[in-house]
PDB file of C-alpha atoms in Angstrom:
ATOM      1  CA  MET A   1      -7.418  55.713  26.475  1.00  0.00           C
ATOM      2  CA  PHE A   2      -7.450  53.498  23.753  1.00  0.00           C
ATOM      3  CA  TYR A   3      -5.833  56.033  21.281  1.00  0.00           C
ATOM      4  CA  ILE A   4      -3.451  57.268  23.584  1.00  0.00           C
ATOM      5  CA  ILE A   5      -1.707  53.854  24.540  1.00  0.00           C
ATOM      6  CA  LEU A   6      -1.704  52.832  21.027  1.00  0.00           C
ATOM      7  CA  SER A   7       0.054  55.912  19.877  1.00  0.00           C
ATOM      8  CA  MET A   8       2.507  56.252  22.559  1.00  0.00           C
ATOM      9  CA  GLU A   9       4.928  53.810  20.259  1.00  0.00           C
ATOM     10  CA  THR A  10       4.948  56.525  17.514  1.00  0.00           C
ATOM     11  CA  LYS A  11       3.778  60.006  18.786  1.00  0.00           C
ATOM     12  CA  SER A  12       4.938  62.329  21.740  1.00  0.00           C
ATOM     13  CA  ALA A  13       2.361  63.290  23.907  1.00  0.00           C
ATOM     14  CA  ASN A  14       2.055  66.325  22.714  1.00  0.00           C
ATOM     15  CA  GLN A  15       0.979  65.494  19.202  1.00  0.00           C
ATOM     16  CA  ILE A  16      -1.532  63.088  20.826  1.00  0.00           C
ATOM     17  CA  SER A  17      -3.151  65.711  22.541  1.00  0.00           C
ATOM     18  CA  ARG A  18      -3.563  67.851  19.709  1.00  0.00           C
ATOM     19  CA  GLU A  19      -4.876  65.017  17.288  1.00  0.00           C
ATOM     20  CA  LEU A  20      -7.644  64.301  20.079  1.00  0.00           C
ATOM     21  CA  GLY A  21      -8.243  68.096  20.761  1.00  0.00           C
ATOM     22  CA  ARG A  22      -7.440  67.313  24.722  1.00  0.00           C
ATOM     23  CA  ASP A  23      -5.495  69.294  27.128  1.00  0.00           C
ATOM     24  CA  TYR A  24      -1.830  68.485  27.173  1.00  0.00           C
ATOM     25  CA  GLU A  25      -1.301  68.011  30.980  1.00  0.00           C
ATOM     26  CA  SER A  26      -4.211  65.680  31.417  1.00  0.00           C
ATOM     27  CA  VAL A  27      -2.773  63.346  28.368  1.00  0.00           C
ATOM     28  CA  LEU A  28       0.923  63.902  29.447  1.00  0.00           C
ATOM     29  CA  ASN A  29       0.052  62.333  33.243  1.00  0.00           C
ATOM     30  CA  PHE A  30      -2.001  59.631  31.488  1.00  0.00           C
ATOM     31  CA  VAL A  31       1.078  58.963  29.618  1.00  0.00           C
ATOM     32  CA  ARG A  32       3.196  58.730  32.381  1.00  0.00           C
ATOM     33  CA  GLU A  33       1.112  56.257  34.469  1.00  0.00           C
ATOM     34  CA  VAL A  34       1.012  53.884  31.622  1.00  0.00           C
ATOM     35  CA  GLN A  35       4.818  54.076  31.365  1.00  0.00           C
ATOM     36  CA  GLU A  36       5.034  53.501  35.377  1.00  0.00           C
ATOM     37  CA  LEU A  37       3.184  50.515  34.498  1.00  0.00           C
ATOM     38  CA  ALA A  38       5.502  49.178  31.815  1.00  0.00           C
ATOM     39  CA  LYS A  39       8.280  50.006  34.232  1.00  0.00           C
ATOM     40  CA  ARG A  40       6.374  47.850  37.131  1.00  0.00           C
ATOM     41  CA  ILE A  41       6.200  44.707  34.886  1.00  0.00           C
ATOM     42  CA  GLY A  42       9.548  45.137  33.372  1.00  0.00           C
ATOM     43  CA  GLY A  43      12.906  44.236  34.464  1.00  0.00           C
ATOM     44  CA  ILE A  44      14.473  41.178  33.675  1.00  0.00           C
ATOM     45  CA  ARG A  45      16.542  38.095  35.490  1.00  0.00           C
ATOM     46  CA  LEU A  46      19.825  37.544  33.945  1.00  0.00           C
ATOM     47  CA  GLU A  47      20.182  33.873  33.576  1.00  0.00           C
ATOM     48  CA  GLY A  48      22.610  31.803  31.047  1.00  0.00           C
ATOM     49  CA  ILE A  49      24.384  33.707  28.568  1.00  0.00           C
ATOM     50  CA  CYS A  50      23.671  37.490  28.686  1.00  0.00           C
ATOM     51  CA  GLU A  51      25.171  40.838  27.048  1.00  0.00           C
ATOM     52  CA  ALA A  52      25.488  44.083  28.785  1.00  0.00           C
ATOM     53  CA  ASP A  53      26.652  47.462  27.369  1.00  0.00           C
ATOM     54  CA  GLU A  54      26.552  51.074  27.656  1.00  0.00           C
ATOM     55  CA  VAL A  55      25.005  53.840  25.391  1.00  0.00           C
ATOM     56  CA  TYR A  56      24.838  57.683  26.068  1.00  0.00           C
ATOM     57  CA  LEU A  57      21.653  59.463  24.970  1.00  0.00           C
ATOM     58  CA  ASN A  58      20.844  63.257  24.794  1.00  0.00           C
ATOM     59  CA  SER A  59      18.492  63.989  27.551  1.00  0.00           C
ATOM     60  CA  GLY A  60      18.500  67.148  29.578  1.00  0.00           C
ATOM     61  CA  ASP A  61      16.148  68.969  31.671  1.00  0.00           C
ATOM     62  CA  LYS A  62      13.493  69.623  29.322  1.00  0.00           C
ATOM     63  CA  GLY A  63      10.293  71.849  30.869  1.00  0.00           C
ATOM     64  CA  VAL A  64      12.337  72.926  33.869  1.00  0.00           C
ATOM     65  CA  LYS A  65      13.351  76.654  33.576  1.00  0.00           C
ATOM     66  CA  GLU A  66      16.863  77.441  34.714  1.00  0.00           C
ATOM     67  CA  GLU A  67      18.138  80.825  35.981  1.00  0.00           C
ATOM     68  CA  ASN A  68      21.211  80.514  34.245  1.00  0.00           C
ATOM     69  CA  PRO A  69      20.762  77.937  31.218  1.00  0.00           C
ATOM     70  CA  ARG A  70      23.609  75.934  30.256  1.00  0.00           C
ATOM     71  CA  LYS A  71      24.790  74.390  27.041  1.00  0.00           C
ATOM     72  CA  ARG A  72      22.756  71.270  26.347  1.00  0.00           C
ATOM     73  CA  GLY A  73      24.495  67.789  25.895  1.00  0.00           C
ATOM     74  CA  LEU A  74      22.833  67.709  22.404  1.00  0.00           C
ATOM     75  CA  SER A  75      26.016  68.640  20.547  1.00  0.00           C
ATOM     76  CA  VAL A  76      27.854  66.534  22.446  1.00  0.00           C
ATOM     77  CA  LYS A  77      29.362  62.989  20.888  1.00  0.00           C
ATOM     78  CA  GLY A  78      31.048  60.312  22.729  1.00  0.00           C
ATOM     79  CA  ARG A  79      30.593  59.513  26.446  1.00  0.00           C
ATOM     80  CA  GLY A  80      28.806  61.556  28.768  1.00  0.00           C
ATOM     81  CA  THR A  81      27.347  62.188  31.934  1.00  0.00           C
ATOM     82  CA  TYR A  82      23.856  62.285  33.626  1.00  0.00           C
ATOM     83  CA  GLU A  83      24.936  65.908  34.869  1.00  0.00           C
ATOM     84  CA  GLY A  84      26.035  66.784  31.471  1.00  0.00           C
ATOM     85  CA  ASP A  85      22.670  65.989  29.912  1.00  0.00           C
ATOM     86  CA  ARG A  86      24.248  63.031  28.179  1.00  0.00           C
ATOM     87  CA  PRO A  87      23.301  60.391  30.962  1.00  0.00           C
ATOM     88  CA  PRO A  88      24.608  56.495  30.483  1.00  0.00           C
ATOM     89  CA  VAL A  89      22.240  53.986  29.706  1.00  0.00           C
ATOM     90  CA  MET A  90      23.259  50.383  30.132  1.00  0.00           C
ATOM     91  CA  THR A  91      21.319  47.991  28.011  1.00  0.00           C
ATOM     92  CA  LEU A  92      20.912  44.430  29.125  1.00  0.00           C
ATOM     93  CA  VAL A  93      20.049  41.296  26.998  1.00  0.00           C
ATOM     94  CA  ARG A  94      19.067  37.512  27.947  1.00  0.00           C
ATOM     95  CA  ARG A  95      20.182  35.759  24.980  1.00  0.00           C
ATOM     96  CA  SER A  96      18.132  32.495  25.596  1.00  0.00           C
ATOM     97  CA  ASP A  97      14.846  34.671  24.646  1.00  0.00           C
ATOM     98  CA  GLY A  98      16.261  38.094  23.561  1.00  0.00           C
ATOM     99  CA  MET A  99      14.383  39.945  26.762  1.00  0.00           C
ATOM    100  CA  THR A 100      15.757  43.390  27.012  1.00  0.00           C
ATOM    101  CA  GLU A 101      16.146  46.226  29.883  1.00  0.00           C
ATOM    102  CA  PHE A 102      17.357  49.634  29.724  1.00  0.00           C
ATOM    103  CA  VAL A 103      18.606  50.947  32.805  1.00  0.00           C
ATOM    104  CA  VAL A 104      19.411  54.636  32.865  1.00  0.00           C
ATOM    105  CA  MET A 105      22.011  55.544  35.527  1.00  0.00           C
ATOM    106  CA  ASN A 106      23.305  58.509  37.089  1.00  0.00           C
ATOM    107  CA  ASP A 107      26.969  57.125  37.499  1.00  0.00           C
ATOM    108  CA  ILE A 108      28.173  53.953  34.829  1.00  0.00           C
ATOM    109  CA  ARG A 109      30.670  53.227  37.516  1.00  0.00           C
ATOM    110  CA  LYS A 110      27.646  51.521  39.269  1.00  0.00           C
ATOM    111  CA  ALA A 111      26.989  49.186  36.464  1.00  0.00           C
ATOM    112  CA  VAL A 112      28.358  46.084  38.507  1.00  0.00           C
ATOM    113  CA  GLU A 113      25.765  46.406  41.126  1.00  0.00           C
ATOM    114  CA  GLU A 114      23.079  46.951  38.669  1.00  0.00           C
ATOM    115  CA  ILE A 115      24.014  43.600  37.054  1.00  0.00           C
ATOM    116  CA  ARG A 116      24.816  41.955  40.172  1.00  0.00           C
ATOM    117  CA  SER A 117      21.294  42.591  41.715  1.00  0.00           C
ATOM    118  CA  ARG A 118      19.549  40.795  38.490  1.00  0.00           C
ATOM    119  CA  ALA A 119      21.907  38.028  37.859  1.00  0.00           C
ATOM    120  CA  SER A 120      21.489  34.242  38.770  1.00  0.00           C
ATOM    121  CA  LYS A 121      23.940  31.832  39.797  1.00  0.00           C
ATOM    122  CA  ASP A 122      24.435  30.469  36.176  1.00  0.00           C
ATOM    123  CA  CYS A 123      24.629  33.653  34.834  1.00  0.00           C
ATOM    124  CA  VAL A 124      27.651  34.143  32.196  1.00  0.00           C
ATOM    125  CA  ILE A 125      27.870  38.035  31.545  1.00  0.00           C
ATOM    126  CA  ILE A 126      29.547  39.255  28.322  1.00  0.00           C
ATOM    127  CA  THR A 127      30.686  43.158  28.120  1.00  0.00           C
ATOM    128  CA  ASP A 128      33.075  45.048  26.105  1.00  0.00           C
ATOM    129  CA  ASN A 129      36.468  46.193  27.651  1.00  0.00           C
ATOM    130  CA  TYR A 130      35.201  49.467  29.218  1.00  0.00           C
ATOM    131  CA  PRO A 131      36.684  49.593  32.560  1.00  0.00           C
ATOM    132  CA  ALA A 132      33.012  50.138  34.332  1.00  0.00           C
ATOM    133  CA  TYR A 133      32.957  46.243  34.065  1.00  0.00           C
ATOM    134  CA  ASP A 134      36.371  45.526  35.731  1.00  0.00           C
ATOM    135  CA  ARG A 135      34.728  44.831  39.328  1.00  0.00           C
ATOM    136  CA  LEU A 136      32.537  41.880  37.892  1.00  0.00           C
ATOM    137  CA  ASP A 137      35.724  39.636  37.930  1.00  0.00           C
ATOM    138  CA  PRO A 138      36.496  40.377  41.795  1.00  0.00           C
ATOM    139  CA  ILE A 139      33.238  39.728  42.956  1.00  0.00           C
ATOM    140  CA  GLY A 140      33.145  36.062  41.382  1.00  0.00           C
ATOM    141  CA  MET A 141      30.840  36.478  38.021  1.00  0.00           C
ATOM    142  CA  ASN A 142      31.645  34.275  35.099  1.00  0.00           C
ATOM    143  CA  HIS A 143      32.469  37.336  32.909  1.00  0.00           C
ATOM    144  CA  MET A 144      33.643  37.333  29.414  1.00  0.00           C
ATOM    145  CA  ARG A 145      35.067  40.363  27.286  1.00  0.00           C
ATOM    146  CA  ILE A 146      35.430  41.388  23.678  1.00  0.00           C
ATOM    147  CA  ASN A 147      37.813  43.895  22.923  1.00  0.00           C
ATOM    148  CA  HIS A 148      36.465  46.418  20.246  1.00  0.00           C
ATOM    149  CA  SER A 149      39.552  47.691  19.672  1.00  0.00           C
ATOM    150  CA  GLU A 150      40.674  44.656  17.989  1.00  0.00           C
ATOM    151  CA  ARG A 151      37.229  42.835  16.952  1.00  0.00           C
ATOM    152  CA  TYR A 152      33.909  43.168  17.361  1.00  0.00           C
ATOM    153  CA  ALA A 153      33.198  39.426  17.749  1.00  0.00           C
ATOM    154  CA  ASP A 154      34.917  36.425  19.001  1.00  0.00           C
ATOM    155  CA  GLY A 155      32.861  33.298  18.126  1.00  0.00           C
ATOM    156  CA  ASP A 156      30.177  33.519  20.710  1.00  0.00           C
ATOM    157  CA  ILE A 157      31.815  36.623  22.674  1.00  0.00           C
ATOM    158  CA  HIS A 158      30.149  39.721  21.711  1.00  0.00           C
ATOM    159  CA  VAL A 159      27.469  42.406  22.625  1.00  0.00           C
ATOM    160  CA  ASN A 160      25.917  42.323  18.969  1.00  0.00           C
ATOM    161  CA  ARG A 161      22.579  42.107  20.488  1.00  0.00           C
ATOM    162  CA  CYS A 162      22.861  45.014  22.910  1.00  0.00           C
ATOM    163  CA  GLU A 163      23.886  46.694  19.837  1.00  0.00           C
ATOM    164  CA  ASN A 164      21.058  45.818  18.159  1.00  0.00           C
ATOM    165  CA  ARG A 165      18.958  47.285  20.858  1.00  0.00           C
ATOM    166  CA  HIS A 166      20.618  50.422  20.514  1.00  0.00           C
ATOM    167  CA  SER A 167      19.358  50.716  16.811  1.00  0.00           C
ATOM    168  CA  PHE A 168      15.726  50.559  18.839  1.00  0.00           C
ATOM    169  CA  LEU A 169      16.785  53.457  21.240  1.00  0.00           C
ATOM    170  CA  ARG A 170      18.113  55.805  18.261  1.00  0.00           C
ATOM    171  CA  SER A 171      14.971  55.337  16.303  1.00  0.00           C
ATOM    172  CA  PHE A 172      12.042  55.486  19.274  1.00  0.00           C
ATOM    173  CA  LEU A 173      13.502  58.273  20.963  1.00  0.00           C
ATOM    174  CA  PRO A 174      13.572  61.376  18.007  1.00  0.00           C
ATOM    175  CA  ARG A 175       9.868  60.631  17.458  1.00  0.00           C
ATOM    176  CA  LEU A 176       9.185  61.997  20.782  1.00  0.00           C
ATOM    177  CA  ARG A 177      10.877  65.342  20.163  1.00  0.00           C
ATOM    178  CA  GLY A 178      13.011  65.571  23.151  1.00  0.00           C
ATOM    179  CA  VAL A 179      12.683  63.527  26.559  1.00  0.00           C
ATOM    180  CA  SER A 180      13.637  64.950  30.171  1.00  0.00           C
ATOM    181  CA  LYS A 181      16.626  62.826  31.878  1.00  0.00           C
ATOM    182  CA  ARG A 182      13.774  62.943  34.813  1.00  0.00           C
ATOM    183  CA  HIS A 183      11.528  60.726  32.970  1.00  0.00           C
ATOM    184  CA  LEU A 184      13.862  58.933  30.660  1.00  0.00           C
ATOM    185  CA  GLN A 185      13.713  55.676  32.487  1.00  0.00           C
ATOM    186  CA  GLU A 186      10.024  55.357  31.862  1.00  0.00           C
ATOM    187  CA  TYR A 187      10.485  55.771  28.330  1.00  0.00           C
ATOM    188  CA  LEU A 188      12.952  53.341  28.053  1.00  0.00           C
ATOM    189  CA  SER A 189      10.746  50.950  30.024  1.00  0.00           C
ATOM    190  CA  PHE A 190       7.849  51.403  27.510  1.00  0.00           C
ATOM    191  CA  LEU A 191      10.389  50.862  24.910  1.00  0.00           C
ATOM    192  CA  ALA A 192      11.493  47.549  26.255  1.00  0.00           C
ATOM    193  CA  LEU A 193       8.089  46.746  26.949  1.00  0.00           C
ATOM    194  CA  LEU A 194       7.369  46.817  23.085  1.00  0.00           C
ATOM    195  CA  ILE A 195      10.763  44.877  22.308  1.00  0.00           C
ATOM    196  CA  ASN A 196       9.898  42.088  25.071  1.00  0.00           C
ATOM    197  CA  MET A 197       6.128  41.819  24.307  1.00  0.00           C
ATOM    198  CA  PRO A 198       5.823  42.975  20.569  1.00  0.00           C
ATOM    199  CA  THR A 199       2.307  41.465  19.754  1.00  0.00           C
ATOM    200  CA  SER A 200       1.001  41.737  23.627  1.00  0.00           C
ATOM    201  CA  TRP A 201       2.042  44.771  24.852  1.00  0.00           C
ATOM    202  CA  PHE A 202      -1.025  46.669  24.032  1.00  0.00           C
ATOM    203  CA  SER A 203      -3.128  44.209  25.392  1.00  0.00           C
ATOM    204  CA  THR A 204      -1.330  43.945  28.489  1.00  0.00           C
ATOM    205  CA  LEU A 205      -1.128  47.881  29.052  1.00  0.00           C
ATOM    206  CA  LEU A 206      -5.098  48.281  28.056  1.00  0.00           C
ATOM    207  CA  SER A 207      -6.263  45.474  30.736  1.00  0.00           C
ATOM    208  CA  LEU A 208      -4.218  47.071  33.601  1.00  0.00           C
ATOM    209  CA  THR A 209      -5.485  50.853  33.106  1.00  0.00           C
ATOM    210  CA  MET A 210      -9.346  49.703  32.457  1.00  0.00           C
ATOM    211  CA  PRO A 211     -11.423  50.340  35.060  1.00  0.00           C
ATOM    212  CA  ARG A 212     -12.302  47.546  37.430  1.00  0.00           C
TER     213      ARG A 212
END
């Protein structure tokens, strides 16, 4: 238990099971239990100035057999869709303390609902010019935009902290040697916990998994 939780930061369940000489399925099941705990204690309230930005990750149906395998999204660049194995992920960052949440989206057009469900009355949300955020203005949210075709920052109007979090995504996921989109949210919730609780994530998860 101790070694598995500690290793989840840098290793896949397959690698951990080989190192421990334990059954892969039993290790994977425990990893998913820990990820569910991270998901349960994660999530943020959008208060004060916050940022939202989207990124598209290569993630298919790893481990699911298909009668007629289709071309995966791994060779596709740019924007994508959940169905096309390149699910959109909305990154949310609260500037006051850097707290972060990653939200795997089946449909990026529902970004406004996800933001509104987390936003307090004093929230000022900053996004880029992507049309998915257009409806933030009609529903009365304090919304500011940066047009990336012109510049990446205009004073305090930018999504640079979200871009920083995307760098964590790009370094974290390749270590896992492929993640199914069906479980992508759990992996990203675990990553968010690493970011939000850099010195206490391990002790927090260990305390929650120890027998009572």
